[in-house]
Short mmCIF file of C-alpha atoms in Angstrom, two decimals:
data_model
loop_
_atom_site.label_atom_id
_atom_site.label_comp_id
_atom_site.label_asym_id
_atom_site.label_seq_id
_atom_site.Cartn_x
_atom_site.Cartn_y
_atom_site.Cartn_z
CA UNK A 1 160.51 262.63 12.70
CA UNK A 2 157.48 264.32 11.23
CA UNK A 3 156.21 263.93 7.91
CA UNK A 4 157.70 267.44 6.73
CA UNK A 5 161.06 267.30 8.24
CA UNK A 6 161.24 263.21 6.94
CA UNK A 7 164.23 262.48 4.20
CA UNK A 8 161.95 260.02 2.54
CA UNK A 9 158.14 261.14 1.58
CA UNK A 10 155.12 259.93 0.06
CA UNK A 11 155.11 260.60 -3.68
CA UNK A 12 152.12 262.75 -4.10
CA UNK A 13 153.14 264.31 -7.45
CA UNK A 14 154.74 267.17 -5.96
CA UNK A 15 157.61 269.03 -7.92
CA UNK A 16 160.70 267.60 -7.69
CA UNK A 17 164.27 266.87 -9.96
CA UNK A 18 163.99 263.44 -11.18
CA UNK A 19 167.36 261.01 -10.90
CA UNK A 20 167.76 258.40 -14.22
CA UNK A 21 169.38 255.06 -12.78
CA UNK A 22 171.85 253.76 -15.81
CA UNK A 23 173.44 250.53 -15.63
CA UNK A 24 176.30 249.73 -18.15
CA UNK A 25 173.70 247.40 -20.19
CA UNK A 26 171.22 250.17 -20.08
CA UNK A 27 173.85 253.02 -21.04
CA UNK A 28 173.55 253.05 -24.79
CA UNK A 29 169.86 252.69 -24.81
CA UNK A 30 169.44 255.35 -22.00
CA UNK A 31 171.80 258.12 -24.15
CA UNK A 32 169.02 257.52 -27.64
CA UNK A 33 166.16 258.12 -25.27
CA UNK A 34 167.75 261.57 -24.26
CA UNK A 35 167.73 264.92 -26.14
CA UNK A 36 171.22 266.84 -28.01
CA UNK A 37 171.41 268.95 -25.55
CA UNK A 38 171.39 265.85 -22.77
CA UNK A 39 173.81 264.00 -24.67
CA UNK A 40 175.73 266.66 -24.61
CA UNK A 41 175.86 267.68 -21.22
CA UNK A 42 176.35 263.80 -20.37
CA UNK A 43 179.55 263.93 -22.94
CA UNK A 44 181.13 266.60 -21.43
CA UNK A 45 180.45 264.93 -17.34
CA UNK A 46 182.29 261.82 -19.21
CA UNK A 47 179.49 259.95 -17.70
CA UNK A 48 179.86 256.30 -18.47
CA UNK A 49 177.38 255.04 -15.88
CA UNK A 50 180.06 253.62 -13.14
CA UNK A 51 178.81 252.98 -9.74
CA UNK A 52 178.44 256.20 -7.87
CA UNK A 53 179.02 258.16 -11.05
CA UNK A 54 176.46 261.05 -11.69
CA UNK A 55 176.42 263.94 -14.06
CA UNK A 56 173.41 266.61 -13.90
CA UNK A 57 171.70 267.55 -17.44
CA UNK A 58 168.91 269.63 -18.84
CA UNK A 59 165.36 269.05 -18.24
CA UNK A 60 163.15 271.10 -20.10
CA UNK A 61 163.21 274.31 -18.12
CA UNK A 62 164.69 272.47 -15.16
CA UNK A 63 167.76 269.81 -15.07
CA UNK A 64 167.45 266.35 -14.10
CA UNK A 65 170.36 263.56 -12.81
CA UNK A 66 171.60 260.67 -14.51
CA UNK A 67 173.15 258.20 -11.79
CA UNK A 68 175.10 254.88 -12.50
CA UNK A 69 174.44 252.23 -10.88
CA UNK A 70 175.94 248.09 -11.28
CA UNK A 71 171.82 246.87 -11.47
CA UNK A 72 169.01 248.89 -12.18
CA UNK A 73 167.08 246.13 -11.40
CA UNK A 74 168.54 245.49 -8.06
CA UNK A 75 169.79 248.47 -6.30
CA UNK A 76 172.03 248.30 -3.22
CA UNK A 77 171.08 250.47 -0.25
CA UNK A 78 173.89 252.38 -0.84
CA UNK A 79 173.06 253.40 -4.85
CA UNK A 80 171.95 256.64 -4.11
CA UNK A 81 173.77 257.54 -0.96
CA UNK A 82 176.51 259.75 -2.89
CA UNK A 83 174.05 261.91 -4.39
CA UNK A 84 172.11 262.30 -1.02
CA UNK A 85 175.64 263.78 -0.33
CA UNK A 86 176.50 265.77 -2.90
CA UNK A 87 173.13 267.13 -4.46
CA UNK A 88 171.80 270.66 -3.18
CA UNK A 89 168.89 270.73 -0.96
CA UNK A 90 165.69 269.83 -2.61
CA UNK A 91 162.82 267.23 -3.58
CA UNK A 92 163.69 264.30 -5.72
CA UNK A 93 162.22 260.93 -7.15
CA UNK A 94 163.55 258.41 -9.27
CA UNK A 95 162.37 258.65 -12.61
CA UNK A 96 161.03 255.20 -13.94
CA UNK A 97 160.62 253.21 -11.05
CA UNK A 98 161.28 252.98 -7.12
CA UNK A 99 164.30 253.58 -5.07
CA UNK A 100 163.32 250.57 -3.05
CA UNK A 101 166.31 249.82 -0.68
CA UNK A 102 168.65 252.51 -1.51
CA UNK A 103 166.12 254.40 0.62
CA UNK A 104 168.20 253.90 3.58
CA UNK A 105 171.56 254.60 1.78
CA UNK A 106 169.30 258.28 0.70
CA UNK A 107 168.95 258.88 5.03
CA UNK A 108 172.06 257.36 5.77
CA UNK A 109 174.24 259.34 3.26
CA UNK A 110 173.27 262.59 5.05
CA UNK A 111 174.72 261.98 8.33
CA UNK A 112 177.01 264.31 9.76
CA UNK A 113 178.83 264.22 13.67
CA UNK A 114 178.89 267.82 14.40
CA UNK A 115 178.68 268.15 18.11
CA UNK A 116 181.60 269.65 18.31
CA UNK A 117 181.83 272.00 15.42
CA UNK A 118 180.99 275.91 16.10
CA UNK A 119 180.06 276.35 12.32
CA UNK A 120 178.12 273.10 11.23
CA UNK A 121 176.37 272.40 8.08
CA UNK A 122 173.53 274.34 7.28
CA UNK A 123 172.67 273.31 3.91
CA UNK A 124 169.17 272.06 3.77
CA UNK A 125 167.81 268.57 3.62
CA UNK A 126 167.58 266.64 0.53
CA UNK A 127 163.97 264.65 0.20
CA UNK A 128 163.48 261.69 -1.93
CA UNK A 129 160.09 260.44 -2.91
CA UNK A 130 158.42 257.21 -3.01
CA UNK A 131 155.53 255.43 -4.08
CA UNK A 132 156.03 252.76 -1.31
CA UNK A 133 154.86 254.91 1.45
CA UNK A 134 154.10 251.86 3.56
CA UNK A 135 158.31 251.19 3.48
CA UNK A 136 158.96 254.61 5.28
CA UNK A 137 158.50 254.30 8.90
CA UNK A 138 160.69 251.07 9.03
CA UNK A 139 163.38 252.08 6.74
CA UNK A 140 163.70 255.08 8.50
CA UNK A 141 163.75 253.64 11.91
CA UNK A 142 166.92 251.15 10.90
CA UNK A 143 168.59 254.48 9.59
CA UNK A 144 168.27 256.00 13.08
CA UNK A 145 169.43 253.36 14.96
CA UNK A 146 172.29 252.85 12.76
CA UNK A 147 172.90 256.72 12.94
CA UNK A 148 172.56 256.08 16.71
CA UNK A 149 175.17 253.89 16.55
CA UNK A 150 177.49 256.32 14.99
CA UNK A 151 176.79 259.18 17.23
CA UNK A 152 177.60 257.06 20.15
CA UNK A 153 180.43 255.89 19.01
CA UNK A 154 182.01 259.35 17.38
CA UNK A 155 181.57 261.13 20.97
CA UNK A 156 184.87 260.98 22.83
CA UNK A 157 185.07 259.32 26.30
CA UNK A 158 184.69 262.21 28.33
CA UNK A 159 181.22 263.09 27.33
CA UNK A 160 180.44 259.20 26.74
CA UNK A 161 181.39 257.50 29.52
CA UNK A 162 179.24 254.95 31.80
CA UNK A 163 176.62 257.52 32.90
CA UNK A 164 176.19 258.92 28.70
CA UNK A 165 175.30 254.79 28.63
CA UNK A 166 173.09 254.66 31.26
CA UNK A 167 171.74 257.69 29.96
CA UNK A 168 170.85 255.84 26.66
CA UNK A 169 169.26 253.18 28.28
CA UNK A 170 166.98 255.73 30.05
CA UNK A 171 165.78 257.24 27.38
CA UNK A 172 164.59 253.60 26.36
CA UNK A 173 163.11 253.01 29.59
CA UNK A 174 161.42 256.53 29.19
CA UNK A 175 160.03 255.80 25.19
CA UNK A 176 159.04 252.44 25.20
CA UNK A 177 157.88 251.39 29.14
CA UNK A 178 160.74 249.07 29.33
CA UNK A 179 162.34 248.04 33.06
CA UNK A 180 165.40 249.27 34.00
CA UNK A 181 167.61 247.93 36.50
CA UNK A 182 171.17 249.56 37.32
CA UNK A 183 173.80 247.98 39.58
CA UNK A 184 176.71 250.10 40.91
CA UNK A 185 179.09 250.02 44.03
CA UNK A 186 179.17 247.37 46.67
CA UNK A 187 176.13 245.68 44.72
CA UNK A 188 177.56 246.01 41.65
CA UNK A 189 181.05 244.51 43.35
CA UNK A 190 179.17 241.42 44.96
CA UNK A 191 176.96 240.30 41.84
CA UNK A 192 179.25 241.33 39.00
CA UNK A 193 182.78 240.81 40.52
CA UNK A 194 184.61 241.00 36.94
CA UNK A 195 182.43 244.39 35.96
CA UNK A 196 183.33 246.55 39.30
CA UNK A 197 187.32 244.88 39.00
CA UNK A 198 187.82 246.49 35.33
CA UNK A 199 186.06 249.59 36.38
CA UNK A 200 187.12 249.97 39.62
CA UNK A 201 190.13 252.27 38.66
CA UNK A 202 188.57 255.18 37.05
CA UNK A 203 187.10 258.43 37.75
CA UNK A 204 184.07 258.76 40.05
CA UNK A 205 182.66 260.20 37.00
CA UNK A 206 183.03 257.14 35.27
CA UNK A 207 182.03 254.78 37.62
CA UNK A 208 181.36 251.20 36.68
CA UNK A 209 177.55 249.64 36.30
CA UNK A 210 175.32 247.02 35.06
CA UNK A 211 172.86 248.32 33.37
CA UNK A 212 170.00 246.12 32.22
CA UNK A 213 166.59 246.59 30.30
CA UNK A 214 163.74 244.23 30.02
CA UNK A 215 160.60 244.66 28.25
CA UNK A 216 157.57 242.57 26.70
CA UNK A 217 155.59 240.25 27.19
CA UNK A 218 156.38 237.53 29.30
CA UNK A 219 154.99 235.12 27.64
CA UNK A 220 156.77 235.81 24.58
CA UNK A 221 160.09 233.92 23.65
CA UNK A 222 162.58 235.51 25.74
CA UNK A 223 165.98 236.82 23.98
CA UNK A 224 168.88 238.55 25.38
CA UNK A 225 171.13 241.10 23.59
CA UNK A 226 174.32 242.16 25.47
CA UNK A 227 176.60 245.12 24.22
CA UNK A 228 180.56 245.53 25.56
CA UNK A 229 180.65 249.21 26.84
CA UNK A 230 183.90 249.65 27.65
CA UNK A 231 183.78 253.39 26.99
CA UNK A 232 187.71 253.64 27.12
CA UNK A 233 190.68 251.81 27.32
CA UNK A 234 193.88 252.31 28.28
CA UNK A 235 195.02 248.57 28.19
CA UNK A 236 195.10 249.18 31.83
CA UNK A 237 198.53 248.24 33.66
CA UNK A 238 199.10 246.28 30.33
CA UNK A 239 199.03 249.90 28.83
CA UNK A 240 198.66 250.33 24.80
CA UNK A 241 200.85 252.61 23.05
CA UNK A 242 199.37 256.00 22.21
CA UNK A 243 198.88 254.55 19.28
CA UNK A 244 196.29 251.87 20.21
CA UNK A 245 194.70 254.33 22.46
CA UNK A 246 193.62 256.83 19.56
CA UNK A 247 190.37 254.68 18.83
CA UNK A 248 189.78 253.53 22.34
CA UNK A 249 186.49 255.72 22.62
CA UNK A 250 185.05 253.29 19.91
CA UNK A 251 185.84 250.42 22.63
CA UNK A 252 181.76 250.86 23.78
CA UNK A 253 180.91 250.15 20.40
CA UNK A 254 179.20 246.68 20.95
CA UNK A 255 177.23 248.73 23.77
CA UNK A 256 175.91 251.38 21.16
CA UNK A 257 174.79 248.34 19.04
CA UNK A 258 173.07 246.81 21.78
CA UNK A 259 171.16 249.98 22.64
CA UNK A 260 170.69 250.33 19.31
CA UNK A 261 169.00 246.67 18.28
CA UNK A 262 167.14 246.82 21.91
CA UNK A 263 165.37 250.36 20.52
CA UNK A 264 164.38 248.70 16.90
CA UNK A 265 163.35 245.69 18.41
CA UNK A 266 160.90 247.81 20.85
CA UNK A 267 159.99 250.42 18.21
CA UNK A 268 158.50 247.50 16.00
CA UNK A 269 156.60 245.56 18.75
CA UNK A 270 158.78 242.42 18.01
CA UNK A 271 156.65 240.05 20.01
CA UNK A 272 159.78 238.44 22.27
CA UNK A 273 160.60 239.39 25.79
CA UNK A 274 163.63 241.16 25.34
CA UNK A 275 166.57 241.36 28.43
CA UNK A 276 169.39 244.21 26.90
CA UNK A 277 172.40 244.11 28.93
CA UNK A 278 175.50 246.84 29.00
CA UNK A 279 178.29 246.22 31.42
CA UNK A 280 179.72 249.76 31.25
CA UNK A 281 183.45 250.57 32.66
CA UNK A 282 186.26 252.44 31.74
CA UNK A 283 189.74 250.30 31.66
CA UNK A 284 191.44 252.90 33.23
CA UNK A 285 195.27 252.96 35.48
CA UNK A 286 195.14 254.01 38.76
CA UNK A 287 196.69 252.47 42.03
CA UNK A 288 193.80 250.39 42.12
CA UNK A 289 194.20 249.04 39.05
CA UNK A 290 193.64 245.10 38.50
CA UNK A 291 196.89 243.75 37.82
CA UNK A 292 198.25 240.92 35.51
CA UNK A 293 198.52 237.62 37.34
CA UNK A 294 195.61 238.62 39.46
CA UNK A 295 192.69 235.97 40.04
CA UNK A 296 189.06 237.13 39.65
CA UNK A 297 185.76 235.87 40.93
CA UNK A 298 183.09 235.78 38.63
CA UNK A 299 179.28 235.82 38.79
CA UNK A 300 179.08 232.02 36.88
CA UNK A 301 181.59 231.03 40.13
CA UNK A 302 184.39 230.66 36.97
CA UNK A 303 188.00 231.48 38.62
CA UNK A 304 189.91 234.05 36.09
CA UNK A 305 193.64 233.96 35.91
CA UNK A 306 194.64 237.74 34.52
CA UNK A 307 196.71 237.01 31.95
CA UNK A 308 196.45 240.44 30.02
CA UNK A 309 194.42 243.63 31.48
CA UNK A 310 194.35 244.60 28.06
CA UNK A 311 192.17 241.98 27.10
CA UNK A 312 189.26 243.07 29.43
CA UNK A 313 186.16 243.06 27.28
CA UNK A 314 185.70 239.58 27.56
CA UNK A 315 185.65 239.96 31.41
CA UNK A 316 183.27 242.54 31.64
CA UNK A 317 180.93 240.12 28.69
CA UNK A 318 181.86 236.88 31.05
CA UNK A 319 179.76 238.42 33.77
CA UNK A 320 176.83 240.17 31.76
CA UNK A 321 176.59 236.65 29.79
CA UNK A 322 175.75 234.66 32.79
CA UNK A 323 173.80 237.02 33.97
CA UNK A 324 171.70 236.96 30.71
CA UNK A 325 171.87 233.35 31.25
CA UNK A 326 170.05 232.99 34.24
CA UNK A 327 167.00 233.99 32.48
CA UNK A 328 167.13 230.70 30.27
CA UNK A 329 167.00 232.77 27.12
CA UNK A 330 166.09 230.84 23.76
CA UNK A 331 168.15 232.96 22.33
CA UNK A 332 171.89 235.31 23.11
CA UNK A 333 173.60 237.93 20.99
CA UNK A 334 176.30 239.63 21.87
CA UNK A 335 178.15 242.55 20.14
CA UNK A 336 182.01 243.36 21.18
CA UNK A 337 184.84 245.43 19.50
CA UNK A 338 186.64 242.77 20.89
CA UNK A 339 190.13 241.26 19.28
CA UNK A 340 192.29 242.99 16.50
CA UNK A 341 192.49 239.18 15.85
CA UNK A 342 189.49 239.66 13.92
CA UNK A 343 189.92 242.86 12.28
CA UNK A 344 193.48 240.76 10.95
CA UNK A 345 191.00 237.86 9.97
CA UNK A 346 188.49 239.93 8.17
CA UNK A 347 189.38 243.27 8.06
CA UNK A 348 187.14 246.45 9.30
CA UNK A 349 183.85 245.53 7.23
CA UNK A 350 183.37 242.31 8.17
CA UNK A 351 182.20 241.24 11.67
CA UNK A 352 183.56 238.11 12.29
CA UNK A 353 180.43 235.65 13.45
CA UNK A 354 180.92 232.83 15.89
CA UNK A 355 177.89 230.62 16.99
CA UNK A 356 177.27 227.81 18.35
CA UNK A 357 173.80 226.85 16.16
CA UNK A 358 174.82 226.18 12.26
CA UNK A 359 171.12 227.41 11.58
CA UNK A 360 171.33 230.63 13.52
CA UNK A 361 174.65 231.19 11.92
CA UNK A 362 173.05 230.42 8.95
CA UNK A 363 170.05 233.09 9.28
CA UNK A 364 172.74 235.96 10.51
CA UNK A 365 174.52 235.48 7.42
CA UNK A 366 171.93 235.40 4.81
CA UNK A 367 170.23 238.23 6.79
CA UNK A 368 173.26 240.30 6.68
CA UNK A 369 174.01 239.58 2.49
CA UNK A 370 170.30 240.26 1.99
CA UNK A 371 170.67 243.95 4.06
CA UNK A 372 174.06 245.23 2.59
CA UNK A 373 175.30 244.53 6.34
CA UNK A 374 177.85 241.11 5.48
CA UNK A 375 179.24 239.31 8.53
CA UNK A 376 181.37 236.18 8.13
CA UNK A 377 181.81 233.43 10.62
CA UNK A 378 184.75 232.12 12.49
CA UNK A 379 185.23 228.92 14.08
CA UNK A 380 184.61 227.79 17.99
CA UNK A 381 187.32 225.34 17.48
CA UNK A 382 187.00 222.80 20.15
CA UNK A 383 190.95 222.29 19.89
CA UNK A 384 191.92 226.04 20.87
CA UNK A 385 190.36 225.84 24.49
CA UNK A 386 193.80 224.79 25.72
CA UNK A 387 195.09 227.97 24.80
CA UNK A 388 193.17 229.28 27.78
CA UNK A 389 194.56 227.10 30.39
CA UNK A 390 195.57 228.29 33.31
CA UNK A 391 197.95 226.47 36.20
CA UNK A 392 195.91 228.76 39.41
CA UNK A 393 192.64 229.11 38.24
CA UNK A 394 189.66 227.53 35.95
CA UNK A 395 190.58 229.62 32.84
CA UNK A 396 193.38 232.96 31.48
CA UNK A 397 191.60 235.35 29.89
CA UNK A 398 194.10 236.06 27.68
CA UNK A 399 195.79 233.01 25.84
CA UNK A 400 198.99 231.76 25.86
CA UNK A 401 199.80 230.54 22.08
CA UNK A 402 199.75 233.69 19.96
CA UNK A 403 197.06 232.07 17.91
CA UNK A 404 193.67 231.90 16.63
CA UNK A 405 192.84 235.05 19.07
CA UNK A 406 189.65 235.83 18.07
CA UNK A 407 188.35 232.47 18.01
CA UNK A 408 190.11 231.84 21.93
CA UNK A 409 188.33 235.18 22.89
CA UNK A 410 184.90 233.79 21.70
CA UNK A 411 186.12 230.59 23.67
CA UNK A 412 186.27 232.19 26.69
CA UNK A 413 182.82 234.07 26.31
CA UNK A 414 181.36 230.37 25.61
CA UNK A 415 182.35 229.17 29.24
CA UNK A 416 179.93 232.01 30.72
CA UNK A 417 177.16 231.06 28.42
CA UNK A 418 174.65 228.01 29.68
CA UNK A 419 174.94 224.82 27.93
CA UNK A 420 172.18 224.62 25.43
CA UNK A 421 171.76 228.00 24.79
CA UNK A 422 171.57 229.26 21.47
CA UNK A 423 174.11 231.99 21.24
CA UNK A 424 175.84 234.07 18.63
CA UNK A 425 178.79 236.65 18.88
CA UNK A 426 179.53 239.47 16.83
CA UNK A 427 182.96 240.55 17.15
CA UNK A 428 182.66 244.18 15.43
CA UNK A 429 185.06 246.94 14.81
CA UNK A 430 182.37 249.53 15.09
CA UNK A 431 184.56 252.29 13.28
CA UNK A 432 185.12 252.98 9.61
CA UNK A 433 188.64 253.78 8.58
CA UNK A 434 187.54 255.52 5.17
CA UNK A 435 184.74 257.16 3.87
CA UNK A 436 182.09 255.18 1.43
CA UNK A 437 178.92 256.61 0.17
CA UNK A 438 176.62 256.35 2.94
CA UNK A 439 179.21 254.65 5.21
CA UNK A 440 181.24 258.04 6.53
CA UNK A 441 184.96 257.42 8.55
CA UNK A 442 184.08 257.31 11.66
CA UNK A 443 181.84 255.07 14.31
CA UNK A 444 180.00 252.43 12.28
CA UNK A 445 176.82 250.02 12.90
CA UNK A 446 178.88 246.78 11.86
CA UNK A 447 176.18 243.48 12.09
CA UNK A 448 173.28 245.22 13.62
CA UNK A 449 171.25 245.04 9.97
CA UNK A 450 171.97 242.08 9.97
CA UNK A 451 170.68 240.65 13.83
CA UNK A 452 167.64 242.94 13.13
CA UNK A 453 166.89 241.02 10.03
CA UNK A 454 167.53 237.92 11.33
CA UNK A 455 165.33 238.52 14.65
CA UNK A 456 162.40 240.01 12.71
CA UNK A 457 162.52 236.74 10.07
CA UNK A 458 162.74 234.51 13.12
CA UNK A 459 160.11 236.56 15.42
CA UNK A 460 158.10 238.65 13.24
#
């Protein structure tokens, strides 16, 4: 994004509307400092300085904002997303000080999904200044590739299906001289048995494949992010009601995170050497559907009893985990919109956190309060493995109790990852169900603030 196009410039004392951050402490000491004819206009907006409240008021020959916000002193990223949203086009700074982190709330708070629309928005960008020019590029640069995130997953299956992934991952390749390595067909049926079985009934269009990225140095410490693409699903033969289905195109989710984390991570030069895997299928019905009861190989050797086809995410992760695996990693993280367990646990806004370090645990949760991005973690009870049990094979994939399923499905990912490995998994929902400022309904980058915070503290 160039300089003149960029939501957030340099403040070179150019013209521009200036926004007044109130708190509630600051309100009655903010309304002396302001003129009759401010007061009033501030009387009649009923502004009483409550987050996200904003009234507009004269400014000499100009007007001017005043904006609540809960801590003038420590601003959110999302204080000034609303007005991003709601002001006309134009040039603004914040008067007495810097926006600081609600920069990103400023970029984020202008996103719109209008692919599809034949009239979309045309109103102009709104630009927000800042004395902190050295902040730009990399608060801009999380914005994208949380905006990235949402475009991915707000584009229905049909134009977002395996090859729209691949596709991603090219565009990688192409920007940043990373490897790429794609495995499809017989190849892809031989070395990732559980990716071609879930795949294997849909469309030629939307073929199954491996696709896999790898990029720095060598020497570096080598990580490994992994990203569940399932870019639809039906439930297969264990088919969801239409109802369940609605969302299904949000099912790649952990895929657009990957992509997404694997882009900032090469963007910044993070000195690790970085493996990004995306098993990418569609679960779809077809007479060569795999069926409940069924036994899958796997690329670990691990026997799978199909318990559920519905619950195939964790069989297209089982592979890409041991295949991330095999690189002896320091360090695994895997995204998944993977159990409505979770979203019953902790609801859409929380990612529910399983690891097996305390200390990496640790780091993704402080990194994630300190970046407006919260996760919160979820045990690997040793207790609940029994739930997986099968009678004709080394492990169900689906669970027999009723209980505790996000924590079994995390389980089951844990037998594919090497012993001693550090790994984490981020069980996402990827989707918001209602509109916040700077947060619109609709796909959502759920955790990925907070991995990219943790990996920069822990690499940078």
């Amino acid at each position: 994004m160039s300089d003149k196009n960029a939501l957030i410039q340099p403040d070179r004392g150019q013209t521009a509307i200036s926004i007044h951050l109130v708190d509630k402490d600051g309100l009655e000491a903010f309304l002396k400092e302001r003129t009759p004819a401010q007061r009033a206009a501030l009387a009649a907006h009923k502004f009483e300085a409550d987050g996200y409240d904003y009234a507009i008021m004269p400014d000499g020959e100009d007007w001017a904002i005043a904006a609540g916000v809960a801590n003038t002193a420590d601003l959110s990223s999302w204080c000034l997303a609303k007005l991003a949203r709601n002001l006309p086009a134009g040039t603004y700074r914040r008067a007495g000080g810097e926006p600081g982190p609600a920069m990103f709330g400023w970029i984020t708070g202008q996103y719109r999904f209008e692919r599809y629309l034949s009239e979309p928005d045309e109103e102009g960008p709104r630009v927000l200044l800042t004395g902190e020019p050295a902040s730009i590029d990399a608060i801009t640069a999380e914005a994208e590739a949380v905006m990235l995130v949402r475009d991915l997953v707000n584009t229905p299956a049909e134009d977002m299906g395996p090859a729209q992934l691949e596709a991603e991952a090219e565009n990688l390749h192409k920007a940043f001289r990373a490897e790429i390595r794609v495995t499809r067909g017989d190849m892809l049926e031989r070395e990732f048995p559980m990716v071609y079985a879930v795949g294997r009934a849909a469309a030629r269009s939307h073929a199954p494949r491996m696709i896999e990225l790898e990029w720095g140095d060598p020497k570096h410490p080598k990580i490994a992010i992994v990203g569940k693409g399932v870019c639809f699903d039906s439930g297969g033969l264990d088919i969801k009601p239409s109802s369940g289905m609605l969302l299904m195109k949000k099912d790649m989710g952990g895929a657009a995170h990957a992509l997404a984390l694997a882009r900032l991570i090469m963007q910044a030069q993070l000195p690790v050497r970085l493996h990004m895997l995306v098993p990418a299928v569609e679960n779809a019905v077809a007479g060569n559907s795999f069926r409940p009861g069924d036994v899958l190989k796997s690329r670990a050797g691990i026997s799978v009893e199909i318990g559920n086809t519905d619950a195939e995410g964790r069989l297209v992760l089982g592979d890409a985990l041991a295949r991330a695996g095999e690189n002896e990693p320091e360090l695994i993280i895997d995204f998944a919109t993977l159990t409505g367990a979770a979203r019953v646990a902790v609801g859409p806004d929380l990612p529910a956190l399983f690891a097996r370090e305390d200390a990496t645990a640790d780091a993704l949760l402080s990194a994630g309060k300190a970046s407006d991005d919260p996760c919160w973690r979820l045990p690997l009870h040793e207790g609940y493995r029994e739930y997986l049990k099968s009678e004709v094979a080394d492990i169900n994939n689906a669970g027999s109790s009723g209980f505790a399923g996000a924590s079994t499905a995390a389980l089951f990912l844990d037998k594919f990852v090497p012993k001693g490995t550090d790994w984490a998994h981020l069980d996402t929902f990827a989707w918001r169900p209602a509109d916040k400022p700077g947060r619109p309904k609709g796909g959502a980058a759920l955790g990925l603030r907070a991995a990219w915070h943790m990996l920069k503290q822990r690499y940078g």
